[in-house]
Coordinates of C-alpha atoms and ligand atoms in Angstrom, one line a residue:
M86 CA 52.1 -17.1 11.9
K87 CA 53.3 -16.6 15.4
R88 CA 50.9 -17.8 18.2
F89 CA 50.4 -14.3 19.3
S90 CA 49.3 -12.8 16.0
I91 CA 46.9 -15.8 15.5
I92 CA 45.3 -15.1 18.9
A93 CA 45.1 -11.5 17.9
L94 CA 43.6 -12.4 14.6
I95 CA 40.8 -14.6 16.3
A96 CA 40.0 -11.9 18.9
A97 CA 39.6 -9.4 15.9
V98 CA 37.4 -11.7 14.0
A99 CA 35.4 -12.3 17.2
F100 CA 35.1 -8.7 18.0
L101 CA 33.9 -7.7 14.4
S102 CA 31.2 -10.3 14.5
A103 CA 30.1 -9.4 17.8
C104 CA 29.6 -5.7 16.4
G105 CA 27.9 -6.9 13.3
P106 CA 28.2 -5.2 10.1
K107 CA 29.7 -1.7 10.2
D108 CA 27.0 -0.2 8.1
P109 CA 23.9 -2.4 8.4
G110 CA 21.0 -1.7 6.2
L111 CA 17.6 -1.1 7.8
K112 CA 16.4 -4.6 7.2
D113 CA 19.6 -5.7 9.3
A114 CA 18.8 -3.2 12.2
Y115 CA 15.4 -4.4 12.4
K116 CA 15.8 -8.0 11.8
K117 CA 14.8 -8.9 15.4
Y118 CA 11.5 -6.9 14.9
F119 CA 10.0 -6.9 11.6
K120 CA 10.6 -6.9 7.8
I121 CA 11.3 -3.5 6.4
G122 CA 9.7 -3.0 2.9
V123 CA 9.6 -0.7 0.2
A124 CA 7.0 0.0 -2.6
V125 CA 8.8 0.1 -6.0
T126 CA 8.2 0.6 -9.7
E127 CA 9.7 -1.5 -12.5
R128 CA 11.9 1.3 -13.1
N129 CA 13.5 1.3 -9.6
V130 CA 14.4 -2.3 -10.0
A131 CA 15.9 -1.8 -13.4
D132 CA 18.2 0.9 -12.2
S133 CA 21.4 -0.4 -10.8
L134 CA 22.1 2.1 -8.1
Q135 CA 18.3 2.0 -7.1
A136 CA 18.3 -1.9 -7.0
A137 CA 21.5 -1.8 -4.8
I138 CA 19.9 0.2 -2.3
I139 CA 16.6 -1.9 -2.4
L140 CA 18.8 -5.1 -1.8
K141 CA 21.0 -3.4 1.0
E142 CA 18.0 -1.8 3.0
F143 CA 14.8 -3.8 2.4
N144 CA 13.6 -7.4 2.8
S145 CA 10.0 -6.9 1.5
V146 CA 8.9 -5.3 -1.7
T147 CA 5.5 -4.2 -2.8
A148 CA 4.7 -3.2 -6.4
E149 CA 3.5 0.4 -6.3
N150 CA 0.9 0.1 -9.1
C151 CA 1.3 -2.7 -11.6
M152 CA -0.4 -5.4 -9.5
K153 CA -3.4 -3.3 -9.1
P154 CA -6.5 -4.7 -10.8
G155 CA -6.8 -1.9 -13.3
E156 CA -3.2 -2.1 -14.2
I157 CA -2.8 -5.9 -14.6
H158 CA -6.3 -6.8 -16.0
P159 CA -7.4 -3.7 -17.7
Q160 CA -10.0 -5.4 -19.9
A161 CA -11.8 -8.7 -19.9
G162 CA -9.3 -11.4 -21.0
V163 CA -6.5 -8.8 -21.3
W164 CA -3.5 -9.0 -18.8
N165 CA -0.6 -6.8 -18.6
F166 CA 1.8 -9.0 -16.5
E167 CA 5.1 -7.4 -17.7
K168 CA 5.8 -4.8 -15.2
A169 CA 4.7 -7.0 -12.2
D170 CA 6.8 -9.9 -13.6
A171 CA 9.8 -7.6 -13.8
I172 CA 9.5 -6.8 -10.1
A173 CA 8.6 -10.5 -9.1
N174 CA 11.7 -11.7 -11.1
F175 CA 13.9 -9.2 -9.4
C176 CA 12.6 -10.5 -6.0
R177 CA 12.8 -14.2 -6.9
E178 CA 16.4 -13.7 -8.1
H179 CA 17.4 -12.0 -4.9
G180 CA 15.3 -14.0 -2.5
I181 CA 13.1 -11.2 -1.4
K182 CA 9.5 -11.8 -0.6
M183 CA 6.7 -9.4 -1.6
R184 CA 3.6 -8.1 -0.3
G185 CA 0.7 -8.2 -3.0
H186 CA -1.1 -5.0 -3.5
N187 CA -3.9 -5.2 -4.2
L188 CA -6.8 -7.5 -5.3
V189 CA -9.9 -5.2 -4.8
W190 CA -10.0 -1.5 -4.7
H191 CA -12.5 1.1 -5.8
S192 CA -9.7 3.1 -7.5
Q193 CA -7.3 1.9 -10.3
F194 CA -9.7 -1.0 -10.5
A195 CA -10.7 -3.4 -13.4
T196 CA -14.0 -1.5 -13.8
W197 CA -14.9 -3.5 -16.9
M198 CA -16.0 -6.2 -14.1
F199 CA -19.1 -4.1 -13.7
T200 CA -20.0 -4.3 -17.4
K201 CA -21.9 -7.2 -18.9
H202 CA -19.9 -9.0 -21.5
D203 CA -21.3 -11.2 -24.3
E204 CA -19.8 -14.8 -25.0
N205 CA -17.0 -13.4 -27.2
G206 CA -15.8 -11.3 -24.1
N207 CA -17.1 -8.1 -25.7
P208 CA -18.9 -5.4 -23.5
V209 CA -22.7 -5.2 -24.2
V210 CA -23.6 -1.7 -25.4
E211 CA -27.0 -0.3 -24.4
R212 CA -29.2 0.6 -27.4
D213 CA -32.2 2.8 -27.4
A214 CA -35.6 2.2 -28.8
K215 CA -34.3 2.6 -32.4
G216 CA -31.5 0.3 -32.0
D217 CA -28.9 3.0 -31.8
T218 CA -26.0 3.1 -29.2
V219 CA -26.5 5.3 -26.2
W220 CA -23.5 7.5 -25.4
V221 CA -22.5 9.1 -22.1
E222 CA -19.8 11.6 -20.9
R223 CA -17.0 10.2 -18.9
P224 CA -13.6 11.8 -17.6
A225 CA -10.5 10.4 -19.5
F226 CA -8.2 8.3 -17.3
G227 CA -4.6 8.9 -17.1
R228 CA -1.5 7.1 -15.9
G229 CA -2.3 4.8 -13.0
G230 CA -6.0 5.0 -13.7
F231 CA -6.8 8.2 -12.0
P232 CA -8.6 11.0 -14.1
G233 CA -6.4 13.1 -16.0
F234 CA -2.9 12.7 -17.3
G235 CA -0.9 12.7 -14.2
G236 CA -2.2 9.5 -12.7
Q237 CA -1.6 9.7 -9.2
R238 CA -1.5 13.5 -9.1
P239 CA -3.6 16.0 -7.3
N240 CA -6.5 17.3 -9.6
G241 CA -5.5 14.5 -11.9
G242 CA -2.3 16.4 -12.9
A243 CA -3.5 19.9 -13.9
R244 CA -1.3 21.2 -16.5
P245 CA 0.8 24.4 -16.0
N246 CA -0.8 26.1 -18.9
G247 CA -4.3 25.8 -17.3
A248 CA -5.7 23.2 -19.4
P249 CA -8.2 21.1 -17.5
A250 CA -7.0 18.3 -15.5
V251 CA -9.9 16.0 -16.3
Q252 CA -10.8 15.7 -19.8
V253 CA -14.2 14.4 -20.7
T254 CA -14.8 11.9 -23.5
K255 CA -18.0 10.5 -24.9
V256 CA -18.1 6.6 -24.5
P257 CA -21.0 4.2 -25.3
K258 CA -23.0 3.3 -22.4
Y259 CA -22.8 -0.3 -21.5
V260 CA -25.2 -2.6 -19.8
A261 CA -24.2 -3.3 -16.1
A262 CA -23.1 -6.6 -15.1
S263 CA -25.3 -8.6 -12.5
K264 CA -23.7 -9.3 -9.1
Q265 CA -23.0 -12.9 -10.4
E266 CA -21.2 -11.8 -13.3
F267 CA -19.1 -9.5 -11.2
Y268 CA -18.3 -12.1 -8.8
D269 CA -17.3 -14.6 -11.6
S270 CA -15.0 -12.0 -13.1
L271 CA -13.4 -11.1 -9.7
R272 CA -12.9 -14.9 -8.8
V273 CA -11.1 -15.5 -12.0
H274 CA -9.1 -12.3 -11.4
I275 CA -8.0 -13.2 -7.8
N276 CA -7.2 -16.7 -8.7
T277 CA -5.1 -15.9 -11.7
V278 CA -3.1 -13.1 -10.1
V279 CA -2.6 -14.9 -6.7
N280 CA -1.5 -18.2 -8.5
R281 CA 0.9 -16.4 -10.7
Y282 CA 2.9 -14.8 -7.9
K283 CA 2.3 -17.3 -5.0
D284 CA 5.9 -18.4 -4.9
V285 CA 7.1 -14.9 -4.2
I286 CA 4.2 -13.2 -2.3
Y287 CA 3.7 -13.8 1.4
C288 CA 0.7 -11.7 1.8
W289 CA -1.8 -9.8 0.0
D290 CA -3.8 -6.7 0.6
V291 CA -7.1 -8.5 -0.4
V292 CA -9.4 -5.5 0.0
N293 CA -8.1 -1.8 -0.1
E294 CA -9.9 1.3 1.5
A295 CA -13.5 -0.1 1.7
M296 CA -14.4 2.1 4.6
S297 CA -15.9 5.5 4.5
D298 CA -14.2 8.7 5.5
A299 CA -17.2 9.8 7.4
N300 CA -15.9 11.1 10.8
N301 CA -18.5 9.3 13.0
P302 CA -17.5 6.5 15.1
D303 CA -21.1 5.9 16.0
A304 CA -22.3 5.5 12.2
P305 CA -24.7 2.7 11.7
Y306 CA -23.2 -0.4 10.1
E307 CA -24.1 0.5 6.4
D308 CA -22.8 4.0 6.6
M309 CA -19.4 2.8 7.7
F310 CA -18.7 1.8 4.1
R311 CA -17.5 3.8 1.1
K312 CA -20.3 3.6 -1.6
S313 CA -18.1 2.2 -4.2
Q314 CA -19.4 0.5 -7.1
A315 CA -18.8 -3.0 -5.6
Y316 CA -20.5 -2.0 -2.3
Q317 CA -23.5 -0.6 -4.3
L318 CA -23.8 -3.9 -6.2
C319 CA -23.0 -6.2 -3.4
G320 CA -23.0 -4.7 0.1
D321 CA -20.2 -5.9 2.4
E322 CA -20.5 -9.4 0.8
F323 CA -17.9 -8.6 -1.8
I324 CA -15.3 -8.1 0.9
K325 CA -16.0 -11.6 2.4
N326 CA -15.9 -13.2 -1.0
A327 CA -12.5 -11.7 -2.0
F328 CA -11.1 -13.1 1.1
I329 CA -12.5 -16.5 0.5
W330 CA -11.3 -16.6 -3.0
A331 CA -7.8 -15.2 -2.0
H332 CA -7.5 -18.1 0.5
E333 CA -8.7 -20.6 -2.0
A334 CA -5.9 -19.5 -4.4
D335 CA -3.2 -19.6 -1.6
P336 CA -4.1 -21.0 1.7
N337 CA -0.6 -20.0 3.0
A338 CA -0.6 -16.3 2.2
G339 CA -1.4 -13.6 4.8
L340 CA -4.7 -11.9 3.8
F341 CA -5.0 -8.3 4.8
Y342 CA -7.7 -5.7 4.9
N343 CA -5.8 -2.4 4.2
D344 CA -6.9 1.2 4.6
Y345 CA -5.5 4.7 5.3
S346 CA -6.3 6.8 8.6
A347 CA -6.7 3.4 10.2
W348 CA -5.6 5.0 13.4
T349 CA -8.5 7.6 13.6
P350 CA -11.4 6.8 16.3
S351 CA -13.9 6.5 13.5
K352 CA -12.0 4.4 10.9
R353 CA -10.6 2.1 13.5
T354 CA -14.2 1.5 14.8
Y355 CA -15.4 0.7 11.2
I356 CA -12.5 -1.6 10.5
Y357 CA -12.9 -3.4 13.9
K358 CA -16.6 -3.8 13.3
M359 CA -16.4 -4.9 9.7
V360 CA -13.5 -7.4 10.2
K361 CA -15.2 -9.0 13.3
K362 CA -18.5 -9.4 11.5
L363 CA -16.9 -10.8 8.2
Q364 CA -14.7 -13.1 10.2
S365 CA -17.7 -14.5 12.1
E366 CA -19.3 -15.1 8.6
G367 CA -16.1 -17.0 7.5
A368 CA -14.0 -14.6 5.9
P369 CA -10.4 -15.6 6.4
I370 CA -8.9 -12.1 7.3
T371 CA -5.7 -12.8 8.8
G372 CA -4.2 -9.3 9.0
I373 CA -4.9 -5.6 9.1
G374 CA -2.9 -3.1 7.0
M375 CA -2.5 0.4 8.5
Q376 CA -1.3 2.4 5.4
G377 CA 0.5 5.0 7.3
H378 CA 0.4 8.1 5.1
Y379 CA 1.1 10.6 8.1
N380 CA 2.5 13.9 8.7
I381 CA 4.9 15.6 11.2
F382 CA 2.0 16.9 13.3
D383 CA -0.9 15.1 15.0
N384 CA -1.6 12.8 12.2
P385 CA -1.6 10.3 13.9
T386 CA -1.4 10.9 17.7
L387 CA 0.8 8.3 19.2
E388 CA -2.0 7.4 21.5
D389 CA -4.6 6.8 18.8
F390 CA -1.9 4.9 17.0
E391 CA -1.3 2.6 19.7
T392 CA -4.9 2.3 20.6
A393 CA -5.7 1.1 17.0
I394 CA -3.1 -1.5 17.2
K395 CA -4.4 -2.8 20.4
M396 CA -8.0 -2.9 19.0
Y397 CA -6.8 -4.8 15.8
L398 CA -5.0 -7.5 17.8
E399 CA -8.2 -8.5 19.3
L400 CA -9.2 -9.6 16.0
V401 CA -5.9 -10.6 14.1
D402 CA -2.4 -11.7 15.2
D403 CA -0.8 -9.8 12.3
I404 CA -0.6 -6.0 11.5
Q405 CA 1.5 -4.5 9.0
I406 CA 2.2 -0.7 8.2
T407 CA 1.8 -0.9 4.5
E408 CA 2.4 2.6 3.0
F409 CA 4.6 4.5 5.5
D410 CA 5.6 8.0 4.8
I411 CA 5.6 11.3 6.9
R412 CA 5.0 14.5 5.0
I413 CA 6.1 17.9 6.4
N414 CA 2.6 19.7 6.0
E415 CA -0.7 19.4 7.6
E416 CA -2.0 16.9 5.0
A417 CA -2.3 13.2 5.5
G418 CA -4.1 10.2 4.5
G419 CA -4.9 8.4 1.2
G420 CA -6.9 11.2 -0.6
L421 CA -5.4 12.4 -3.8
Q422 CA -6.2 16.0 -3.6
F423 CA -3.1 17.1 -1.9
S424 CA -0.4 19.8 -2.5
R425 CA 2.9 18.8 -3.9
G426 CA 4.7 20.7 -1.4
E427 CA 5.9 23.6 -4.0
G428 CA 8.1 26.0 -2.3
Q429 CA 8.0 24.1 1.2
V430 CA 11.5 24.5 2.9
Y431 CA 13.0 21.5 4.6
T432 CA 14.3 23.4 7.5
E433 CA 16.4 22.1 10.4
E434 CA 13.5 22.5 12.8
I435 CA 11.2 20.6 10.5
Q436 CA 13.7 17.7 9.9
Q437 CA 13.9 17.4 13.6
K438 CA 10.2 17.1 14.0
Q439 CA 10.0 14.6 11.3
A440 CA 12.7 12.5 12.8
K441 CA 11.0 12.7 16.2
K442 CA 7.8 11.5 14.5
Y443 CA 9.6 8.6 12.8
E444 CA 11.3 7.7 16.1
D445 CA 8.2 7.7 18.2
L446 CA 6.2 5.5 15.8
F447 CA 9.1 3.2 15.3
E448 CA 9.3 2.8 19.1
I449 CA 5.6 1.8 19.4
M450 CA 6.0 -0.6 16.4
R451 CA 9.1 -2.2 18.1
K452 CA 7.0 -2.6 21.2
Y453 CA 4.3 -4.5 19.2
S454 CA 6.8 -6.4 17.0
K455 CA 5.4 -9.8 18.1
N456 CA 2.5 -8.9 16.1
I457 CA 3.8 -6.5 13.5
S458 CA 5.3 -8.5 10.6
S459 CA 6.4 -5.7 8.3
V460 CA 6.8 -2.1 7.8
T461 CA 6.9 -0.7 4.3
F462 CA 7.9 2.7 3.0
W463 CA 5.8 4.1 0.3
N464 CA 8.4 4.7 -2.3
L465 CA 12.1 4.5 -2.3
S466 CA 13.3 8.0 -2.2
D467 CA 11.7 11.6 -2.1
R468 CA 12.0 11.6 -5.8
D469 CA 9.9 8.7 -6.2
S470 CA 7.3 9.6 -3.6
W471 CA 3.7 9.9 -4.9
L472 CA 3.7 13.1 -2.7
G473 CA 6.4 14.8 -4.7
A474 CA 9.9 15.4 -3.7
N475 CA 9.0 18.8 -1.9
N476 CA 7.0 17.0 0.8
Y477 CA 10.3 15.2 1.8
P478 CA 8.5 12.3 3.3
L479 CA 11.1 9.4 3.0
L480 CA 14.4 8.3 4.4
F481 CA 16.4 8.7 1.0
D482 CA 16.6 12.2 -0.7
S483 CA 16.0 12.9 -4.4
E484 CA 19.6 12.0 -5.2
Y485 CA 19.0 8.5 -3.4
Q486 CA 21.3 9.5 -0.5
R487 CA 20.4 8.7 3.0
K488 CA 18.9 11.6 4.9
P489 CA 19.8 12.5 8.6
V490 CA 16.3 10.9 9.4
Y491 CA 17.5 7.6 7.9
Y492 CA 20.1 7.3 10.7
T493 CA 17.3 8.2 13.3
V494 CA 15.2 5.2 12.2
R495 CA 18.2 2.8 11.8
D496 CA 20.2 3.6 14.8
F497 CA 17.4 3.6 17.3
K498 CA 18.2 3.3 21.0
K499 CA 16.9 0.2 22.4
K500 CA 14.7 0.7 25.4
K501 CA 15.8 -0.9 28.6
Ligands
GLA262 C1 -3.3 4.4 -1.7 C2 -3.0 3.0 -2.3 C3 -1.7 2.9 -3.0 C4 -1.2 4.2 -3.6 C5 -1.4 5.2 -2.7 C6 -0.7 6.5 -3.4 O1 -2.8 4.5 -0.5 O2 -3.2 1.9 -1.4 O3 -1.8 1.8 -3.7 O4 -2.1 4.5 -4.7 O5 -2.6 5.4 -2.3 O6 0.4 6.1 -4.1

């Protein structure tokens, strides 16, 4: 090769490496800032096209449902590890780390823990004076542990033919577990799950959504909490214990309290007060997860979003946006009563509004990137979204193609 062409070749290689890859993935574009994550199902990782997108774009993975207590541990002594293992093995194979989601939540929970079990692991049935089983009515549970057949669907997934969404079945009434019995089960649960995935999981949502939706920042301490079964049995102590047991099982994992609407003046106050109190009592809470089920309007306002980040940084060094999506109607938050966007049109104007919202929120997150370790999209594409494709909340469309908003997020302009 002539000297001239060798020099030209070296110059070309130097130029190309200075430019970086021509088509970086999201994770590459954000590598100086934070990990970019995605919530997936076992079906996403089994599909070659979808798996390729995950590998190109993301460097953190959350299991959407299959690590939740009610899914992975549906009965005393019964473990469903298959789906969680499939996702964990995909991540192990490709060197991706996972966020664990979640260890304690009022929904999709292993509710058998609230029932007394005999020495053979069977639930203890309540009997009347004659010794007969006492029966009660209960809504049937559908996919994902929510009432109805639809699992994570509004109204439990009412059927088009008008059949009731929530079916009622008769079940025996069981004797309630004592607080100690509940704690014994929870500790085994946390220990088992955390240990099984500890090589691949870098942080856990230890407790999810324990705070109330009451919209009163001045609420007294007890009124700040969701009156879940765990809270009714144990008060705020179950939160502290869950963190202690998660830390016992993996001292190296980041341990998060995770909630939706964590930007609002009332919820951020509740979370702040709860975390501060429990930390002072010895709960190893190292991070706060702001779920981020937002909309293109004022949910959140940029000011409130930033204020919440600043408040949380007084208590922890690590914040993550754990369930990011931006829907195009006025609804938001983690509640399951929402429209699935039927008939909504994704106009040019709406797309621009959504792009602006993504752009503004990412700008704030980059500003705090020293203390934001990951930002996770809740689902891979609009087709996979728990909100339904007609809410158009994500960066990939229903055909797994990048939407224009993808480029707004990836090709951000650096602030001088
Ligand atoms: C909450 C939970 C998630 C998921 C979403 C809906 O935000 O934390 O696990 O159930 O609701 O997909």
